[in-house]
Coordinates of C-alpha atoms in Angstrom, one line a residue:
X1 CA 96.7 318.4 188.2
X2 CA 98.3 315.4 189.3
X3 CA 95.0 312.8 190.4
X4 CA 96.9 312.6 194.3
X5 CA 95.9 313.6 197.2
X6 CA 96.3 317.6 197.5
X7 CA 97.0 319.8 200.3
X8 CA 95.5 323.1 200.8
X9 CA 97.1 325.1 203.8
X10 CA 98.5 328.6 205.3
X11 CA 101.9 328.6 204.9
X12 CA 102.1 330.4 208.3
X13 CA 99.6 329.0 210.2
X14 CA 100.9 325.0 209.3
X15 CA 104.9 326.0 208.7
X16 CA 106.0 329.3 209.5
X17 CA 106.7 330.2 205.8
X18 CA 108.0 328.7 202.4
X19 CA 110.7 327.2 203.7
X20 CA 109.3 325.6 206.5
X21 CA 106.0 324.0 204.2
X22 CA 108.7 322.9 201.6
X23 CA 110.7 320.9 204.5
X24 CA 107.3 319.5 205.7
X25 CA 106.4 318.2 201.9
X26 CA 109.9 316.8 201.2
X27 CA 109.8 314.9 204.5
X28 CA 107.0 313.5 206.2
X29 CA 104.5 314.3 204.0
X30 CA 106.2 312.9 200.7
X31 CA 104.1 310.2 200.0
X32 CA 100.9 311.1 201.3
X33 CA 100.9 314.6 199.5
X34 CA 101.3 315.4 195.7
X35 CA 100.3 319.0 195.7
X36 CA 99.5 322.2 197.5
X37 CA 97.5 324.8 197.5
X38 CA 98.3 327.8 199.2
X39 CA 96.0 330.0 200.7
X40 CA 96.8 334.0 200.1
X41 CA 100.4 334.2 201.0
X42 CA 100.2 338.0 199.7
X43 CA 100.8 341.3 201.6
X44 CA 99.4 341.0 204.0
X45 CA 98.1 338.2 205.1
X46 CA 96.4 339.6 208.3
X47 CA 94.0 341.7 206.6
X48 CA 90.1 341.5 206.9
X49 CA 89.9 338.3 205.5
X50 CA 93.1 336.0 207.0
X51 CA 94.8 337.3 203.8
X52 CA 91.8 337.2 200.9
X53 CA 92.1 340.9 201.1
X54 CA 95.7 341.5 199.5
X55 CA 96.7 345.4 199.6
X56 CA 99.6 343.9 196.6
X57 CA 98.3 340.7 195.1
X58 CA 101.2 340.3 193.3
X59 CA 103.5 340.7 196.5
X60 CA 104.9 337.9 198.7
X61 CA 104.1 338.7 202.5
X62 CA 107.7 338.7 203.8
X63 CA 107.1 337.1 206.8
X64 CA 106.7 334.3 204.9
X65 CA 109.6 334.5 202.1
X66 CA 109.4 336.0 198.5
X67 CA 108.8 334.8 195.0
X68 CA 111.7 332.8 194.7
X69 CA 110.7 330.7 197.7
X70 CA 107.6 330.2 196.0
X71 CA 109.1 328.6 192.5
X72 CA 111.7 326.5 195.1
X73 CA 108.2 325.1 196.2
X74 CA 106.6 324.8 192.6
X75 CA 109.4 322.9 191.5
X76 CA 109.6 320.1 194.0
X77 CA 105.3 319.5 194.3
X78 CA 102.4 320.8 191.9
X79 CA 101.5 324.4 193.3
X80 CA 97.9 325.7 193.6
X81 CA 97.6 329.5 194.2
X82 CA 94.4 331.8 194.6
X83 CA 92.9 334.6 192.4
X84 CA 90.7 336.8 194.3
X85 CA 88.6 338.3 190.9
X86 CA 86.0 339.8 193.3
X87 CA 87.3 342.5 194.8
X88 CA 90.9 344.3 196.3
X89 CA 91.8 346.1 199.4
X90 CA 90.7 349.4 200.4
X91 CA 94.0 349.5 201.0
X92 CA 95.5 348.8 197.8
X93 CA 97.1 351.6 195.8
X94 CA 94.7 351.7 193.1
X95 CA 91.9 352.4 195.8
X96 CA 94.0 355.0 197.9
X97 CA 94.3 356.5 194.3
X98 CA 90.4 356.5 193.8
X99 CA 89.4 357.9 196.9
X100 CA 92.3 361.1 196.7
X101 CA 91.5 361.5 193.3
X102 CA 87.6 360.2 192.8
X103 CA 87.2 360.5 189.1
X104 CA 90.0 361.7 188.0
X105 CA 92.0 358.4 188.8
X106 CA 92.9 356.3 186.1
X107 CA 91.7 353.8 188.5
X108 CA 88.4 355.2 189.3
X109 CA 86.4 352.6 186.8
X110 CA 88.0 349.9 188.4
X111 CA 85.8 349.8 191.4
X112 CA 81.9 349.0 191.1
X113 CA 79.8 351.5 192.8
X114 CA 75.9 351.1 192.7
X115 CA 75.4 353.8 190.1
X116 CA 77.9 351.9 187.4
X117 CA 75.9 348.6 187.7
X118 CA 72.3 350.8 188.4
X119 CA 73.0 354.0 186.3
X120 CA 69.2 354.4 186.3
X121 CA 68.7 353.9 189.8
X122 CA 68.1 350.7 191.6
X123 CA 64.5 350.0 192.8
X124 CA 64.0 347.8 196.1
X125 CA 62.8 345.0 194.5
X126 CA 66.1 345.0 192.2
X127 CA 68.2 345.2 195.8
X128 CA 66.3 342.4 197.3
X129 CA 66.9 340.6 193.8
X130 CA 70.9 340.4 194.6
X131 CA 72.4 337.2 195.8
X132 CA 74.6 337.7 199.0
X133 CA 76.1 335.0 201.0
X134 CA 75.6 337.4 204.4
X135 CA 73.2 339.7 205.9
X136 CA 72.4 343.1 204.9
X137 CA 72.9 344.9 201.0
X138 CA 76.5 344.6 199.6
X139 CA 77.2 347.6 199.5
X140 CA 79.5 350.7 201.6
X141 CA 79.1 354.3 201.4
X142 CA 82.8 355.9 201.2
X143 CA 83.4 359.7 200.9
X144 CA 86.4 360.8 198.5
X145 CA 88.7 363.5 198.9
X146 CA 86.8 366.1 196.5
X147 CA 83.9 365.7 199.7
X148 CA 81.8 363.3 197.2
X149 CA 80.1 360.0 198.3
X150 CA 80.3 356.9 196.6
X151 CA 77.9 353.4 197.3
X152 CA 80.5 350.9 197.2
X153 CA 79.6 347.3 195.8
X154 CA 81.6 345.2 198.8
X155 CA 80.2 341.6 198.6
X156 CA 82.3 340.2 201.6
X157 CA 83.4 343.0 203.8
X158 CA 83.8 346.9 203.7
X159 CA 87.4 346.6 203.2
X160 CA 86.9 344.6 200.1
X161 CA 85.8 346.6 197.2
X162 CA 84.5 345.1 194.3
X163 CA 86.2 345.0 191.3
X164 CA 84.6 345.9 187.5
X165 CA 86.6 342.8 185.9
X166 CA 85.0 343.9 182.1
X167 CA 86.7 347.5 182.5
X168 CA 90.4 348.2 181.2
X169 CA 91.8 348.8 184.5
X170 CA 90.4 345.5 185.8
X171 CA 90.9 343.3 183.2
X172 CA 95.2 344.2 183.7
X173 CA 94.9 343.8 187.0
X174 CA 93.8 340.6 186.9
X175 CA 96.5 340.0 184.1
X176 CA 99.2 340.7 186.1
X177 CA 98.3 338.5 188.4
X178 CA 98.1 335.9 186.1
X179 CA 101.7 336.3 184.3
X180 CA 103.7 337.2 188.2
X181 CA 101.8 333.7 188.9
X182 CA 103.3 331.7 186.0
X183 CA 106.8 333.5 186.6
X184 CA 106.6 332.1 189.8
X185 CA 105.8 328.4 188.8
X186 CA 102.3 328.2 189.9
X187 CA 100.7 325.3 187.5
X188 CA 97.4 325.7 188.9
X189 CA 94.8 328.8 190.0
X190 CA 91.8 329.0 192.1
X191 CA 89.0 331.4 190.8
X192 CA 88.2 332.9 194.4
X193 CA 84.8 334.2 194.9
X194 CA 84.2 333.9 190.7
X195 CA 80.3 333.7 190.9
X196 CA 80.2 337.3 192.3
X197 CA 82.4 338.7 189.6
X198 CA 79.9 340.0 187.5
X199 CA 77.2 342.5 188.2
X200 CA 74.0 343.2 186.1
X201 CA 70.9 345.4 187.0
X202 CA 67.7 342.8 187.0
X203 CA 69.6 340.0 188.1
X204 CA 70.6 337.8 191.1
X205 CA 74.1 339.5 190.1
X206 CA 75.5 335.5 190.6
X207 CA 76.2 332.8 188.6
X208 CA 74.6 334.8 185.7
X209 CA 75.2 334.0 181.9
X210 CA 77.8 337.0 181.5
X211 CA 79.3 335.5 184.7
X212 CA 79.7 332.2 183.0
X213 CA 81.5 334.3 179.8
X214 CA 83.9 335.5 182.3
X215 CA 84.8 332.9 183.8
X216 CA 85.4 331.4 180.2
X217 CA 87.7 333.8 179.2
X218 CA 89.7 334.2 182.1
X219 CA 90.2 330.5 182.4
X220 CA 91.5 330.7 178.4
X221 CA 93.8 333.3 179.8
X222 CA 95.5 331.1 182.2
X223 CA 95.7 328.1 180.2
X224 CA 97.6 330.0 177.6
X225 CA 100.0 330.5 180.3
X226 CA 100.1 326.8 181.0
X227 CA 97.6 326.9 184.3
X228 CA 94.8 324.7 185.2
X229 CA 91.4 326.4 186.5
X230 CA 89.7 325.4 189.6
X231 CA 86.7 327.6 190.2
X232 CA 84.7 327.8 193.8
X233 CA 81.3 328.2 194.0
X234 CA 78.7 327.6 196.4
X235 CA 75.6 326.4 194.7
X236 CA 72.5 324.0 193.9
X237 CA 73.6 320.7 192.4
X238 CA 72.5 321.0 189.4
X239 CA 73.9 324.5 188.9
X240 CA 77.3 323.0 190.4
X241 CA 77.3 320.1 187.4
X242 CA 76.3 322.4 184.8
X243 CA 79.2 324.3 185.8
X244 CA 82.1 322.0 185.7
X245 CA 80.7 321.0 182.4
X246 CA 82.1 324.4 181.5
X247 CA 85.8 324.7 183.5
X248 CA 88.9 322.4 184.0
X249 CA 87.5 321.6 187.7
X250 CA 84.9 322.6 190.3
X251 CA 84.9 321.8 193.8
X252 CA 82.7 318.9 195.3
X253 CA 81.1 320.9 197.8
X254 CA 78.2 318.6 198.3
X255 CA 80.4 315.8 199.4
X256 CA 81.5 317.0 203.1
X257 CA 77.4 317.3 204.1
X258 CA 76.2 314.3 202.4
X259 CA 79.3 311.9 204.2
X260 CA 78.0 313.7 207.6
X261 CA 74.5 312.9 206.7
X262 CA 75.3 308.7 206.1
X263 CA 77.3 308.5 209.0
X264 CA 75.2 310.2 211.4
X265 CA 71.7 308.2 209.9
X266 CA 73.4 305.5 208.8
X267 CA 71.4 306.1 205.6
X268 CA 73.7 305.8 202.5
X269 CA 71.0 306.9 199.9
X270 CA 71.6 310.6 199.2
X271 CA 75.5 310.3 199.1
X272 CA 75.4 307.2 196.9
X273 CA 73.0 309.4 194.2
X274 CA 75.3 312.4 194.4
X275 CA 78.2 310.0 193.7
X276 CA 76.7 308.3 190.7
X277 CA 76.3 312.1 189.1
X278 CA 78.7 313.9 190.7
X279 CA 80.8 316.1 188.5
X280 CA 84.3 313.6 187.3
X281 CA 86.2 317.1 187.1
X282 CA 86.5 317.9 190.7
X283 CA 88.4 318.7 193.0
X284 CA 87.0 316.8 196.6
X285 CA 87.1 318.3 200.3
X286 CA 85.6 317.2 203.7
X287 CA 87.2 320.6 205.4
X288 CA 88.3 323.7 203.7
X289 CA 89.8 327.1 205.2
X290 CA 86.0 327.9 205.6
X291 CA 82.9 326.2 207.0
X292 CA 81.1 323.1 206.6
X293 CA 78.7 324.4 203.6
X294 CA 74.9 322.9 203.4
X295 CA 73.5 325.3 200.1
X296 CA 74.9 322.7 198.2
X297 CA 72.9 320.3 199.3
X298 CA 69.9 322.3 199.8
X299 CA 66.8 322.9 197.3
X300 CA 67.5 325.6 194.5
X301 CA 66.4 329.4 196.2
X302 CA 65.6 330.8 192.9
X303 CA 63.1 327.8 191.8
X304 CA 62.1 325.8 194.8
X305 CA 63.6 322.5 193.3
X306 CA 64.4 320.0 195.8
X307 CA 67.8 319.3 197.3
X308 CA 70.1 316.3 197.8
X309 CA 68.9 316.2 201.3
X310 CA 65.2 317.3 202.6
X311 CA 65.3 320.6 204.8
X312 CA 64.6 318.8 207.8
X313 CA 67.8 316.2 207.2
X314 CA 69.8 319.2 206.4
X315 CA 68.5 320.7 210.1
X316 CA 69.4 317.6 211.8
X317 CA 72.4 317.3 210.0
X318 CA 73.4 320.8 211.6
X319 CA 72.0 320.0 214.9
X320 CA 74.2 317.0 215.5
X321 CA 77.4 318.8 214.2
X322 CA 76.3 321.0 217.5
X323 CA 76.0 318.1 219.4
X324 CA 79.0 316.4 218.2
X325 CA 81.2 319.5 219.2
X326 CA 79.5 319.8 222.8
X327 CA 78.4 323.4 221.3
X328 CA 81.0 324.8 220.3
X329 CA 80.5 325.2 216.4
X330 CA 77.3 326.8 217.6
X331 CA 79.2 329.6 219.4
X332 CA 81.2 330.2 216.0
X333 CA 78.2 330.2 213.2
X334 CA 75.7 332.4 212.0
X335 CA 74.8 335.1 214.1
X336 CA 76.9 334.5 216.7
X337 CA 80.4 335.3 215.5
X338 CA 81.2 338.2 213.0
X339 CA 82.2 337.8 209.0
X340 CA 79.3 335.6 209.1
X341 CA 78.7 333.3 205.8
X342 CA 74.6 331.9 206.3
X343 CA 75.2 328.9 204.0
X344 CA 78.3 327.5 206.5
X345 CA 78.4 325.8 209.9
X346 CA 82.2 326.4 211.0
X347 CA 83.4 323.4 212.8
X348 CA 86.5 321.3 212.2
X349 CA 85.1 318.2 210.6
X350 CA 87.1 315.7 213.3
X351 CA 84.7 317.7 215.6
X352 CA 81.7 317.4 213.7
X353 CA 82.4 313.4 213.9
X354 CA 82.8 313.8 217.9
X355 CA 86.3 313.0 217.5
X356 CA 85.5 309.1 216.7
X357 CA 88.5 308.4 214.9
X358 CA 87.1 305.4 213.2
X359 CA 84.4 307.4 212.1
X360 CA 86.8 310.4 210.6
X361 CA 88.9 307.6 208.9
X362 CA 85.9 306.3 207.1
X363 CA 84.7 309.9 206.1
X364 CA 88.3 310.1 204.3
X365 CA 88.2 307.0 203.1
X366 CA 85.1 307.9 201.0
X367 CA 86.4 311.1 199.8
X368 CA 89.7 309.2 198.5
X369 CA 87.3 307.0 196.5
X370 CA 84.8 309.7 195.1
X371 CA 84.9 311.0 191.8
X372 CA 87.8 313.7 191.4
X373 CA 91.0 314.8 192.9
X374 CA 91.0 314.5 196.6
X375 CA 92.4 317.6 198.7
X376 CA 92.7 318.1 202.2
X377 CA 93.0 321.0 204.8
X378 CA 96.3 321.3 206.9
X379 CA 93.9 321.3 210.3
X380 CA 91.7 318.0 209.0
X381 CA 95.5 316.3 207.9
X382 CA 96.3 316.6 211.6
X383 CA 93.1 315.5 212.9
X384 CA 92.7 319.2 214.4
X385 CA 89.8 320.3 217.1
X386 CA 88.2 323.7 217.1
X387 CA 90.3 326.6 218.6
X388 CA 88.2 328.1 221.0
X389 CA 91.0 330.8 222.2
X390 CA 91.4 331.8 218.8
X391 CA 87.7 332.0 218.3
X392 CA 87.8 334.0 221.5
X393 CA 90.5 336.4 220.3
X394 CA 89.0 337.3 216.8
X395 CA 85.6 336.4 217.2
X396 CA 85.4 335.4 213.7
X397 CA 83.3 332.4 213.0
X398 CA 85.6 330.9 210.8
X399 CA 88.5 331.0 212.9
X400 CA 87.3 328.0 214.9
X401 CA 88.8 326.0 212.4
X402 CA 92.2 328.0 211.4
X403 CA 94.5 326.9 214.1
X404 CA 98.1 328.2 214.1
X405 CA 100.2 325.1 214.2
X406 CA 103.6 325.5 216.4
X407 CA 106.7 323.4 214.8
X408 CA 106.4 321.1 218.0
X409 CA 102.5 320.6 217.4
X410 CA 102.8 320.1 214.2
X411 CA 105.5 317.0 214.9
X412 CA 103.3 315.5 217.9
X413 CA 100.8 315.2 215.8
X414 CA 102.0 313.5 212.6
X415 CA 103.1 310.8 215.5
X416 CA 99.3 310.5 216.7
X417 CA 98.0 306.9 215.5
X418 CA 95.5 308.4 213.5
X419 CA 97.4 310.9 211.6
X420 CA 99.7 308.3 210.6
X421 CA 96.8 305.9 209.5
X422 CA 95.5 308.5 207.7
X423 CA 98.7 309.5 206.0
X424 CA 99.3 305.6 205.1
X425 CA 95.8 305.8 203.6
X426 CA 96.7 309.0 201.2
X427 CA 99.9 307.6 200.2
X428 CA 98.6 304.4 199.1
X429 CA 95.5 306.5 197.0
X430 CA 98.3 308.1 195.9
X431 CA 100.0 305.2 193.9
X432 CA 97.1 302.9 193.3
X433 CA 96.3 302.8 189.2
X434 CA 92.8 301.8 189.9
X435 CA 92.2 305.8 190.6
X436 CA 92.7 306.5 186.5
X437 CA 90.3 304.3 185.3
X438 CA 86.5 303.9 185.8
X439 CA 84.4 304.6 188.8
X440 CA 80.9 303.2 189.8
X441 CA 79.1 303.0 192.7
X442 CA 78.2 299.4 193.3
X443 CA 74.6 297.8 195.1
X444 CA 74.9 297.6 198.6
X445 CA 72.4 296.7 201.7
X446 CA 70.7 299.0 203.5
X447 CA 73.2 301.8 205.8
X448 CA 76.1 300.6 203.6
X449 CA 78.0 301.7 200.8
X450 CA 80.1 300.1 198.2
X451 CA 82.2 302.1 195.7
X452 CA 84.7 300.8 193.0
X453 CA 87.6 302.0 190.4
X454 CA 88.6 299.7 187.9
X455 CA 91.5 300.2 185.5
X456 CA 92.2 297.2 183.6
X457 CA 93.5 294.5 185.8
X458 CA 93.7 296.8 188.6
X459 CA 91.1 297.4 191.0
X460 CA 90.3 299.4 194.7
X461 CA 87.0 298.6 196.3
X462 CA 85.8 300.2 199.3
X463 CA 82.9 298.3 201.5
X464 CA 81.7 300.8 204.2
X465 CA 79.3 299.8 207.2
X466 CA 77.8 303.5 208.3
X467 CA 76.6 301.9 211.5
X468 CA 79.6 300.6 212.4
X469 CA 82.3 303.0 211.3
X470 CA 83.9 300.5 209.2
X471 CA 86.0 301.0 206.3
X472 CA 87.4 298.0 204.6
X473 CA 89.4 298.1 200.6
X474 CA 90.1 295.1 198.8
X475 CA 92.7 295.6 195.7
X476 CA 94.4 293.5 193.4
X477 CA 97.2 295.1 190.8
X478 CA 97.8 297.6 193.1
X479 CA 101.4 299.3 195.0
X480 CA 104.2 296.1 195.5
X481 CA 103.6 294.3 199.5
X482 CA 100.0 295.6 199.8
X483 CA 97.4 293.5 201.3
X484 CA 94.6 292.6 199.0
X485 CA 92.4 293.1 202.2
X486 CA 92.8 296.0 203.9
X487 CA 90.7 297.3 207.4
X488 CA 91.3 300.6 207.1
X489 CA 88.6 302.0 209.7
X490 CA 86.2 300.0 212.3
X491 CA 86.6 297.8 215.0
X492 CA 89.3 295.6 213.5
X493 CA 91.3 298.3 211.7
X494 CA 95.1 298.0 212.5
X495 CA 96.1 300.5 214.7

């Protein structure tokens, strides 16, 4: 993966389709974007789960073009595409197949019921042992055509059954996923949803050691076929490092909280320790297609170790992301809206910084000097605010933040003074060589933050006053005609 600032988008919801996305990345965005990642673009993409729940996972949507429009985008930027290992559609053809058939599909040991991961029963302390993200037991009862009943495993949703990735059946449906991705071009694949993958009775059924193994040899699989490995996972810190000790790259999931945090305390302690241990493998967001998480920063559930942040910073930090958005992220988390994740507060993040530009601009200029490959979501690019109509509409939480761009929005605002300061910002992380050499995070005074990449004679600093919203780089051996001073957020940033 190219060490450039990534995109992660809808191809719908930002451009329409392939086309459209590869006209917006050979134009306006060509210097401030070196790769994508495109969220599930299979059919359909209107599912349960705003396309995470693929009836044909190896199937372009045709609303938004095919497979060929796919490599056409591969070739001309670094493509990103998701693996959903957890589960499949209820209606995919291998489940139709189940339920006519019930055991005598050839697809009947593909799906996890309770009995094939608690063949000797499950007790209620081994129920209230399992790890899931949302309220209530993962699990849906189903009847088959024969009349028999079946308990489900469905971690997300009831139209997303579980998969058994260690059976036959599994294991080639996740293959051919794999080789229609490399036919395609795709250089790079997220493990969606990978901590769930594996299921054992007496455990958390999450981030267990078999679940580790899996991930290992799937990862293996795809590198063989010339892909790099990102995995997602929501988890303690420690867990998170010990992870991307293990993959190509993890996400930084702790970042987006912990820049929230400084800039709403002015307190520059807890992101400053997370930087100095942060995993060097990762993959950075401030916004992603779901909410703004806090278990990564909170104290482990399973041990009672302490967190990045205290519970009562991490309830402050929550509170003031409902201030900041006059209520309405409140209206679309937890309880309160459907498809519910209890870990996430869903809120665009230019919301969550009250729309303060020079705030917003600082937060990214942070993430473009952490540790790891920066990435950024289509709605944060544009300097999005929360969709309450679509919110409205769907009534899922996470939809506050999933706004369907028109071609005329999308133009107005990549003209918006901020957008473009924030593109100029990308482009020139894009081309600085500081960003392959060494980081460190330098000693700074009290409510500021200092942070540094050094490679050779080339160098970026970035001296950041939380207080004041200020953002200021000074470089040397960087891009031809660029300032060695440079105010890139604050009072006396250029506009």
């Amino acid at each position: 993966m190219k060490n450039q600032v990534q995109l992660i988008t809808y191809a719908d919801r930002l451009a329409g389709h392939f086309p459209g996305l590869a006209e917006l990345l050979a134009g306006p965005l060509a210097q401030a974007i070196g790769g994508v990642h495109v969220l599930p673009f299979f059919d359909p993409i209107d599912g349960a789960d705003a396309g995470f729940d693929p009836s044909d996972h190896t199937a372009v949507d045709p609303r938004l073009g095919d497979w060929d429009d796919v490599r056409a985008l591969g070739e001309r930027v670094e493509l990103m595409a998701d693996l959903i290992v957890n589960h499949v559609s209820d209606a995919s053809p291998q489940f139709q197949d189940f339920l006519r058939q019930g055991d005598a599909s050839p697809y009947a040991g593909m799906f996890l019921t309770l009995g094939s991961v608690f063949p000797a029963g499950a007790s209620e302390e081994d129920l209230l042992r399992i790890y899931r993200p949302r309220p209530g037991l993962p699990l849906t009862s189903v009847t088959l055509g024969n009349g028999d009943k079946r308990l489900l495993w469905t971690t997300f949703t009831p139209q997303q059954v579980d998969i058994d990735v260690q059976h036959p059946e599994g294991q080639a449906y996740l293959r051919a996923i794999l080789q229609r991705f490399q036919q395609a071009g795709v250089r790079a694949i997220r493990l969606d949803a990978a901590g769930y993958a594996i299921k054992k009775a007496g455990t958390s059924c999450f981030m267990i050691p078999e679940t580790f193994d899996f991930i290992g040899r799937l990862s293996e699989e795809a590198r063989g076929l010339g892909m790099e490995v990102l995995v997602e996972i929501h988890s303690y810190y420690q867990t998170q490092i010990e992870i991307a000790a293990k993959v190509d790259r993890v996400y930084d999931f702790a970042l987006p909280p912990l820049v929230l945090h400084a800039l709403f305390q002015a307190d520059a302690g807890p992101l400053a320790r997370w930087l100095a241990i942060s995993p060097r493998n990762a993959v950075t967001v401030l916004d992603t297609h779901d909410g703004i998480g806090v278990i990564d920063v909170g104290a482990d559930a399973a041990t009672g170790r302490p967190g990045l942040l205290p519970p009562e910073a991490i309830d402050a930090l929550v509170e003031t992301i409902h201030a900041h958005s006059g209520g309405q992220s409140r209206q679309a988390t937890g309880a309160a809206a459907s498809n519910l994740d209890l870990y996430q507060v869903n809120c665009t993040y230019y919301d969550a910084l009250a729309r303060d530009d020079e705030a917003y601009l600082t937060a990214r200029a942070i993430q473009f000097f952490a540790p790891g490959v920066p990435q950024v979501y289509y709605v944060g690019l544009l300097g999005g605010v929360n969709d309450m109509a679509l919110l409205e509409r769907t009534r899922v939480g996470r939809d506050i933040n999933r706004h369907h761009y028109a071609a005329a929005e999308v133009r107005d605002c990549l003209q918006t003074p901020m957008v473009r300061r924030l593109l100029a910002l990308a482009a020139w992380r894009n081309k600085h060589p500081a960003f392959a050499g060494e980081f460190a995070v330098l000693p700074a005074a009290p409510g500021h933050l200092s942070l540094a990449w050094t490679q050779g004679a080339a160098q970026a600093r970035l001296d950041v006053d939380l207080a004041a919203r200020s953002a200021v780089i000074t470089q040397q051996g960087g891009p031809e005609g660029e300032p060695a001073r440079w105010v890139v957020a604050g009072p006396d940033a250029a506009r």
